Short mmCIF file of C-alpha atoms in Angstrom, two decimals:
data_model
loop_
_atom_site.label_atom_id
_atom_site.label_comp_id
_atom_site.label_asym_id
_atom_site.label_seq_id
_atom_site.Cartn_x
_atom_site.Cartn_y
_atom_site.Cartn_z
CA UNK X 11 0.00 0.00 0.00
CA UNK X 12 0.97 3.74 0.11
CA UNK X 13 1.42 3.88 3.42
CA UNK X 14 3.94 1.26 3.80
CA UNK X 15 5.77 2.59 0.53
CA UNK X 16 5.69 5.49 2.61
CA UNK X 17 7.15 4.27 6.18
CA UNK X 18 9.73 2.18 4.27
CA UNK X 19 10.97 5.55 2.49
CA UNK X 20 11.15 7.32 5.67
CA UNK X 21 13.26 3.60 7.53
CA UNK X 22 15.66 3.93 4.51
CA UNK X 23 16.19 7.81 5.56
CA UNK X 24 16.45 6.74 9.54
CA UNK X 25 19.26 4.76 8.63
CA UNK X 26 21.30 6.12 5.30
CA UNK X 27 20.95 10.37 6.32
CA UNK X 28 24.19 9.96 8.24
CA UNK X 29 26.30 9.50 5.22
CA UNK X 30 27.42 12.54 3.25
CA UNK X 31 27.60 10.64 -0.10
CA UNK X 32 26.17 13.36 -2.92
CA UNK X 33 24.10 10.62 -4.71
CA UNK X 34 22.90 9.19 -1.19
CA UNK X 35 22.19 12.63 -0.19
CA UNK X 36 20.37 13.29 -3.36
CA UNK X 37 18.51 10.04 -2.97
CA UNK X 38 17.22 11.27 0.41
CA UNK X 39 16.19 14.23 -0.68
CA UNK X 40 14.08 12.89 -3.75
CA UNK X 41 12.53 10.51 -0.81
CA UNK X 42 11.96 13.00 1.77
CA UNK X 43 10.43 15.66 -1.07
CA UNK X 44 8.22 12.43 -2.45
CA UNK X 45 6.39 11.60 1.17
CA UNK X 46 6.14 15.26 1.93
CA UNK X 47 3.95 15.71 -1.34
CA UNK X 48 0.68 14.53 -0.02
CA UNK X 49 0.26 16.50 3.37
CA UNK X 50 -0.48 13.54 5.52
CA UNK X 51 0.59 12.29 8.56
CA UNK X 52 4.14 10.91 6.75
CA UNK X 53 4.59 14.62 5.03
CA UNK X 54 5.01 15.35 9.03
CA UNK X 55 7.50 12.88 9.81
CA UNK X 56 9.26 13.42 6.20
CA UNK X 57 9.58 17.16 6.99
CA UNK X 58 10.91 16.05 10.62
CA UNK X 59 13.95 14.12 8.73
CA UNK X 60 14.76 17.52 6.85
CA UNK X 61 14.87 19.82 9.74
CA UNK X 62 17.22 17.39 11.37
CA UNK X 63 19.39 16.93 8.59
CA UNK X 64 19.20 20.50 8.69
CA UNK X 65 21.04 20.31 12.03
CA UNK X 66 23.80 18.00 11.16
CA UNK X 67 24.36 21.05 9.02
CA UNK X 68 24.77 23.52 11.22
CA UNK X 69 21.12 25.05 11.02
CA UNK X 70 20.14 25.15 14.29
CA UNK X 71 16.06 26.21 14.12
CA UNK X 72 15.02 24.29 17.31
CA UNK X 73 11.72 26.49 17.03
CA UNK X 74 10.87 23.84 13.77
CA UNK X 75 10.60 20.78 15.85
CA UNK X 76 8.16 22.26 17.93
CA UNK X 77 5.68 23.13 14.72
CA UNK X 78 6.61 19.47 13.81
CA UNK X 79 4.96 18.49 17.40
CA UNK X 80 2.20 20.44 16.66
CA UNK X 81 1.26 19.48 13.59
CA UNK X 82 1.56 15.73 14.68
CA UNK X 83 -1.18 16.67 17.16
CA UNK X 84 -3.67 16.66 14.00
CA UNK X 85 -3.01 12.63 13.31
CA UNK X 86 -3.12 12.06 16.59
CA UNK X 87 -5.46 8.68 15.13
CA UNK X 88 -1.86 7.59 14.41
CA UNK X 89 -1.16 7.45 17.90
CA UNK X 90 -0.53 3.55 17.89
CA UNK X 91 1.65 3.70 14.84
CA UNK X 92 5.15 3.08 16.46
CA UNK X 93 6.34 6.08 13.58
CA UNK X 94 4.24 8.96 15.57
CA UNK X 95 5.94 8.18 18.79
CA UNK X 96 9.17 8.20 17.27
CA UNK X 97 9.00 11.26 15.44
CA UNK X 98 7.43 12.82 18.22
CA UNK X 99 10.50 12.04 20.81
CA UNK X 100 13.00 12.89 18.56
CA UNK X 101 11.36 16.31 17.89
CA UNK X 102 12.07 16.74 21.57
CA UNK X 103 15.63 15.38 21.74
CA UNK X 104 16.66 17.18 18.44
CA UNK X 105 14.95 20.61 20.01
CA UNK X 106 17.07 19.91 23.17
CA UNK X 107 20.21 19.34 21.06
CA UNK X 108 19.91 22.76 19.29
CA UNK X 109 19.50 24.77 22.30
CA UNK X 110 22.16 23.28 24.00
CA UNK X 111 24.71 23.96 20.97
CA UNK X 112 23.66 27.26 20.50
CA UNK X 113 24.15 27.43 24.54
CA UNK X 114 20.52 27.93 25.41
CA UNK X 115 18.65 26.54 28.08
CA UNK X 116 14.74 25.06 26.97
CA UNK X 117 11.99 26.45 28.53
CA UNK X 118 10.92 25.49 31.77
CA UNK X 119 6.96 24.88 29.90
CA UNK X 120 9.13 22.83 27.12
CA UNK X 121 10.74 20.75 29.59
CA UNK X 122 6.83 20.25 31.29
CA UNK X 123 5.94 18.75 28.16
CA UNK X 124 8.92 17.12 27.66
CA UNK X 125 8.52 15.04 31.17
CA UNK X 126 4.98 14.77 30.31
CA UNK X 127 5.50 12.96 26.90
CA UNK X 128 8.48 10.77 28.47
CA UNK X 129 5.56 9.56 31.28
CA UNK X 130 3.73 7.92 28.19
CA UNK X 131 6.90 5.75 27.84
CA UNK X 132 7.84 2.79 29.57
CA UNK X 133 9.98 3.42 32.80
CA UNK X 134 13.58 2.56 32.09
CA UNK X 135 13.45 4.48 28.69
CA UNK X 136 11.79 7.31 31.32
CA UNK X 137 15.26 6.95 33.53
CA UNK X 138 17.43 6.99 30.30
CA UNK X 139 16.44 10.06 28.87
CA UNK X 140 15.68 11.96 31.77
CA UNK X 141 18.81 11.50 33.68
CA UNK X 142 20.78 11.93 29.89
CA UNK X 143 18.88 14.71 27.67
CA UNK X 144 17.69 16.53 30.95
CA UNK X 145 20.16 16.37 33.34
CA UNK X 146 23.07 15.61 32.55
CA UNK X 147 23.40 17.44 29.25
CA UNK X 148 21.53 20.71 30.83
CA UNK X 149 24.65 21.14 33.35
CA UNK X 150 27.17 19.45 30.99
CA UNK X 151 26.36 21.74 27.93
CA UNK X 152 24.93 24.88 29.49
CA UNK X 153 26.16 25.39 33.26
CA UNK X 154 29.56 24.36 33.28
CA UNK X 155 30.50 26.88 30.33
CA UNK X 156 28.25 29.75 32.19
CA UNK X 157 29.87 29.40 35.38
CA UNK X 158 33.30 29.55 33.47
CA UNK X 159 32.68 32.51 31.54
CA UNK X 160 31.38 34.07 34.60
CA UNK X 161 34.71 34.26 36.64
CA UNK X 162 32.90 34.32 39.79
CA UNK X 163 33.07 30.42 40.62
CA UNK X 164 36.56 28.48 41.81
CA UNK X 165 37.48 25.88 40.24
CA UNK X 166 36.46 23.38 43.37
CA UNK X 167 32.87 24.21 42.61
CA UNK X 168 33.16 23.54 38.92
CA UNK X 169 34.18 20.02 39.53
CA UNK X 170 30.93 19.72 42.12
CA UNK X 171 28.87 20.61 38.94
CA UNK X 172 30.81 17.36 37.12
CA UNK X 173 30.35 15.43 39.88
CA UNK X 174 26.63 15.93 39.27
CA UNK X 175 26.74 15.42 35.95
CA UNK X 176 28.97 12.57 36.10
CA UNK X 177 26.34 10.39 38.39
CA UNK X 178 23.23 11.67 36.16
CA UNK X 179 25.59 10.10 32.90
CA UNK X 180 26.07 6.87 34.80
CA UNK X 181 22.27 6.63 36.28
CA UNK X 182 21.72 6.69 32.17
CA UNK X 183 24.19 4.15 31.32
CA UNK X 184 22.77 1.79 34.13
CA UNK X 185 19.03 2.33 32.97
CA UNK X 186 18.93 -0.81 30.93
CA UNK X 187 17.28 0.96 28.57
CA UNK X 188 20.16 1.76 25.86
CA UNK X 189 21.54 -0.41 22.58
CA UNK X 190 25.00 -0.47 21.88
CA UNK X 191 25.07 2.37 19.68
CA UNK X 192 23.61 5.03 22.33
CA UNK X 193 25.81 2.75 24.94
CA UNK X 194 28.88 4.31 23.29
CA UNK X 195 27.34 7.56 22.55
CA UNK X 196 26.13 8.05 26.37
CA UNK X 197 29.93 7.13 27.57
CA UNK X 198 32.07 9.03 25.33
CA UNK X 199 29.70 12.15 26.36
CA UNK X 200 30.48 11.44 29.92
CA UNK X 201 34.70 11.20 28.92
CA UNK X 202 34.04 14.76 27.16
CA UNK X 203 32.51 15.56 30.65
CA UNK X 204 35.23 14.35 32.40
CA UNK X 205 38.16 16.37 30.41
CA UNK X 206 37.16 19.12 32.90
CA UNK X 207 39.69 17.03 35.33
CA UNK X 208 43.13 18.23 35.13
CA UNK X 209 43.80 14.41 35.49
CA UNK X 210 41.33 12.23 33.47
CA UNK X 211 42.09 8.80 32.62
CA UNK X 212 43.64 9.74 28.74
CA UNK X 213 44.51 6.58 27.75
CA UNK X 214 40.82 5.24 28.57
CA UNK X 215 38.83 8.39 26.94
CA UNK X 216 41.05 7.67 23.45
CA UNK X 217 40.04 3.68 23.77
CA UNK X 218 36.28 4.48 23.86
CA UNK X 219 36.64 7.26 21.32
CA UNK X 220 38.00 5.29 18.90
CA UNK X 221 35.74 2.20 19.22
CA UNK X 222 32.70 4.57 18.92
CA UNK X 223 34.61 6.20 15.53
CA UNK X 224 34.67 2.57 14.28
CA UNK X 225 31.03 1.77 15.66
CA UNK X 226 30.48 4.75 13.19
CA UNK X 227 32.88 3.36 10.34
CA UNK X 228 30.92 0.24 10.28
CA UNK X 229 27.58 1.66 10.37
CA UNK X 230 28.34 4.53 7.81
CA UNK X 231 27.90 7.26 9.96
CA UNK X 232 30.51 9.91 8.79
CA UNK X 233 29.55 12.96 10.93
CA UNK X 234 29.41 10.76 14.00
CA UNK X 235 33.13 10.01 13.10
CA UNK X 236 33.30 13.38 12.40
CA UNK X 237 32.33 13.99 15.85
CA UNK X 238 34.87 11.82 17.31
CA UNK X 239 37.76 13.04 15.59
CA UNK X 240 36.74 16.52 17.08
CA UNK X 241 36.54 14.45 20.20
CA UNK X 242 40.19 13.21 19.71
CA UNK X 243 41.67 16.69 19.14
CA UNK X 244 40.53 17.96 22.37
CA UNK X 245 41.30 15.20 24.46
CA UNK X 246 45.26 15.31 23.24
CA UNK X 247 45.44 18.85 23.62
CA UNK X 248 44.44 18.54 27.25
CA UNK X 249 46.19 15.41 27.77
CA UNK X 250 47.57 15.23 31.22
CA UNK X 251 51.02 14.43 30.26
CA UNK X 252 51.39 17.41 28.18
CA UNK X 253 50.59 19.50 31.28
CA UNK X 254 53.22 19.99 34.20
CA UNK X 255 52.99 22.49 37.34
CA UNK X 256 57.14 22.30 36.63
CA UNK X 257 57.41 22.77 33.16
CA UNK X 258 54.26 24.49 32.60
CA UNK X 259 52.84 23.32 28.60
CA UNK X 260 54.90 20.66 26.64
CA UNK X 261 53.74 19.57 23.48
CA UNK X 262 56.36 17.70 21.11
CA UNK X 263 55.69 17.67 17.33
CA UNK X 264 54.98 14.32 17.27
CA UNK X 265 51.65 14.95 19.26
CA UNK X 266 50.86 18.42 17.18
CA UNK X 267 51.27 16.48 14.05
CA UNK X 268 48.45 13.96 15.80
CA UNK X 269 46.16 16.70 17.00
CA UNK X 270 46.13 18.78 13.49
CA UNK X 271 45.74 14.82 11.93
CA UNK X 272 42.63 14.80 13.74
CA UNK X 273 41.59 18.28 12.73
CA UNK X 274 42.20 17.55 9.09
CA UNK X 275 39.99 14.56 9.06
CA UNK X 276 37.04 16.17 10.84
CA UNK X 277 37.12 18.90 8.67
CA UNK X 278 37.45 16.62 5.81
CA UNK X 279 34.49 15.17 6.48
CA UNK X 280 32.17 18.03 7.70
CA UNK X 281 33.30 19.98 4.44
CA UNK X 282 31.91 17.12 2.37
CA UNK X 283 28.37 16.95 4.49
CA UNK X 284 28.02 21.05 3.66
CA UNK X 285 28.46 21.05 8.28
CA UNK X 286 28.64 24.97 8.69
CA UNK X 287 28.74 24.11 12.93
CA UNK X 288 31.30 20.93 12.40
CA UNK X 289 33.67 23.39 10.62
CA UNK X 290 33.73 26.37 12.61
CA UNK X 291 34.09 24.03 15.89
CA UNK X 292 36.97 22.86 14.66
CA UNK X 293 38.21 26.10 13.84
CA UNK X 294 37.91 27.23 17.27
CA UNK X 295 39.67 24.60 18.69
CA UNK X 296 42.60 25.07 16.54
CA UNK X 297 42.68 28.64 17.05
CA UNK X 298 42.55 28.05 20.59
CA UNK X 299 45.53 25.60 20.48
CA UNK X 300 48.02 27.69 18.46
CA UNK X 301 47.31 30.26 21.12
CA UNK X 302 48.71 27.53 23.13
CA UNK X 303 51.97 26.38 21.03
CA UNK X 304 52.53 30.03 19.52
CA UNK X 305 53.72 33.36 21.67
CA UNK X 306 52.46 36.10 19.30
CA UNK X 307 51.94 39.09 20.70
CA UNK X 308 48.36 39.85 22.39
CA UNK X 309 47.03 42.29 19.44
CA UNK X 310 47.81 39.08 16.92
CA UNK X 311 45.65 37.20 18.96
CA UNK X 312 43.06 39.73 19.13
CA UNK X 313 42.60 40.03 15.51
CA UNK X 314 42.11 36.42 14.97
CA UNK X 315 39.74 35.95 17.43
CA UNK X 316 37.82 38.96 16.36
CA UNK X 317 37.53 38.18 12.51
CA UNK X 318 36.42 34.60 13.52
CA UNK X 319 33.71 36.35 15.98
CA UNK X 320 32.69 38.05 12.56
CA UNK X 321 32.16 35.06 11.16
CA UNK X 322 30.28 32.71 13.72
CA UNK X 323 27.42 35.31 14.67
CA UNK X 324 24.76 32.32 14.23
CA UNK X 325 26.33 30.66 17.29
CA UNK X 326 26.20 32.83 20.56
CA UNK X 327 27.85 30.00 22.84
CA UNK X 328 31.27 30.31 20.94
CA UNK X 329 30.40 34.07 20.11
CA UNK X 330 30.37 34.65 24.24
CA UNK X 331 33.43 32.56 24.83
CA UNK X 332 35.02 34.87 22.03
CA UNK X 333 34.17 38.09 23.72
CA UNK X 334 35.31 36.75 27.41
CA UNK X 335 38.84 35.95 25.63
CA UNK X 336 38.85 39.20 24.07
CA UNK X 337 38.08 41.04 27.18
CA UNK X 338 40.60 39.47 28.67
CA UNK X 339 43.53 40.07 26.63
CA UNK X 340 42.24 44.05 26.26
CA UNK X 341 42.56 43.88 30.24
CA UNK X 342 46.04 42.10 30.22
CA UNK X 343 44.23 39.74 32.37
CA UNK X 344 44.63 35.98 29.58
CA UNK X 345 46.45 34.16 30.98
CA UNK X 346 47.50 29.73 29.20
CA UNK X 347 45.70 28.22 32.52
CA UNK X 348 42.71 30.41 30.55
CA UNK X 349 42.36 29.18 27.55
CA UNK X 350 43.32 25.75 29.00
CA UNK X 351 39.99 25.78 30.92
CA UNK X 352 38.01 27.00 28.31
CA UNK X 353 38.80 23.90 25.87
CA UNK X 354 38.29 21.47 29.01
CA UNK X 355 34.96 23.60 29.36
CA UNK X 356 34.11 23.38 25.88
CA UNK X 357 31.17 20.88 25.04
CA UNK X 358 32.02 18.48 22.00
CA UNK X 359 27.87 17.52 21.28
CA UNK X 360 27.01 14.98 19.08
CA UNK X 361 24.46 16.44 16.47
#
């Protein structure tokens, strides 16, 4: 029948959007533009797959995925169709993930709903997403990087903020609820969490990195490789070992050559998915690290990080950091423990 020409379209979408491949791009597009001809119920969910590969873009309108809740409202008949639940949560989750890139905490009324919907599910996938999407990643992605750029909190109560985090992460992990995909997902989230100890276990965060980057190999998922090669950079910049109280920063060339190895295929691979966010995270990473490795003087610093503010006015998280850095080196008051803090602070998030 129609329909099930229909849900099987919008399956083959679910699992193929994640590679950047111009003819399986193309393909999706043809699919998604197909379903959403007929203004139905499946236009709803087909116009739910293009705002969201909208956001592994870099086009963060989280206000979308609220119309798409709305206008799922109208078929609510197809209430016991497994698809309308699905599209429904990940309206939520995907709404959740664009405020908290942009830096933005949801509304306390979105939230309402948000525990309201997850009441309909069954408890452990209640536990999961609660602890994970509301907790966690609200204090993990939007405190933590507040209370930094507010220079009014030590250091001591910064890690009592992880410490929070870290047991809503690990309440998620133990839910039950999770396959092994969202398994690796949840903990290498909770080791980009954890960078914000000046002594995290390295060795272990670059283990689970890399077997979620070849979860993603296998599965064809480029910009969640993408993701953890973003992942990689900042965990060897802030690599204990590189770090001494005696010799202050130490970074040979063989682990530069590694880090900007790292960069190169990130941005490799969010240049060929058209990811305007992917890119300029990377770029501020790097930028951030050759402040490390380099001594130019403060004004060469100042112009790059103003002409990349001029460039990244779409996202007001990194636009704030940029403005506390410059602030700081117009007051003589930057110091490498700085900009140290704010890459540990920094939120990697998996679009």
């Amino acid at each position: 029948s129609k329909s099930k020409r229909k849900e099987m379209m919008l399956h083959i979408i679910e699992s193929s959007h994640g590679n950047p491949d111009v003819d399986n791009m193309k393909f999706i597009n043809n699919f998604i533009n197909e379903i959403q001809a007929d203004n139905d119920f499946y236009s709803v969910c087909a116009f739910y797959w293009k705002k969201h590969i909208d956001t592994e873009k870099g086009n963060f309108e989280y206000s979308a995925f609220e119309s798409i809740r709305n206008n799922l409202m109208a078929f609510v008949r197809f209430g016991n169709n497994p698809l309308y639940k699905s599209i429904m949560h990940r309206s939520f989750l995907d709404q959740i993930r664009c405020c908290h890139i942009l830096g933005i905490q949801p509304s306390n009324d979105f939230f309402t709903e948000y525990v309201s919907f997850l009441e309909t599910c069954s408890p452990i996938r209640n536990e999961y997403y609660s602890n994970l999407y509301i907790q966690a990643n609200t204090i993990h992605y939007v405190y933590l990087i507040d209370m930094l750029l507010s220079d009014s909190f030590s250091y001591e109560e910064i890690v009592s903020e992880v410490q929070k985090a870290e047991i809503y992460y690990n309440r998620a992990l133990n839910s039950s609820y999770c396959d092994e995909k969202s398994k690796h997902a949840t903990k290498v989230k909770l080791l980009d969490l954890c960078m914000l100890y000046h002594d995290f276990d390295y060795q272990n965060t670059v283990n689970q990195i890399n077997i979620f980057r070849m979860h993603s190999q296998i599965n064809d998922v480029q910009v969640h490789e993408a993701f953890c090669e973003t992942l990689l950079v900042k965990a060897k910049i802030l690599n204990p070992a590189n770090i001494s109280s005696n010799l202050g920063l130490d970074f040979n060339e063989k682990i530069i050559q590694d880090i900007y190895g790292h960069c190169k295929k990130a941005y490799e691979i969010y240049e060929k998915y058209g990811n305007a966010y992917g890119l300029i995270r990377i770029e501020f990473l790097m930028i951030l690290f050759d402040i490390l490795i380099t001594s130019y003087s403060d004004d060469v610093y100042i112009e790059k990080l103003s002409s990349f503010k001029k460039r990244i006015t779409k996202y007001p998280k990194e636009t704030s950091i940029i403005e506390n850095l410059l602030n700081k080196y117009k007051n003589h008051s930057i110091s490498l423990g700085i900009i140290l803090s704010i890459i540990r602070a920094y939120p990697i998030i998996l679009q």
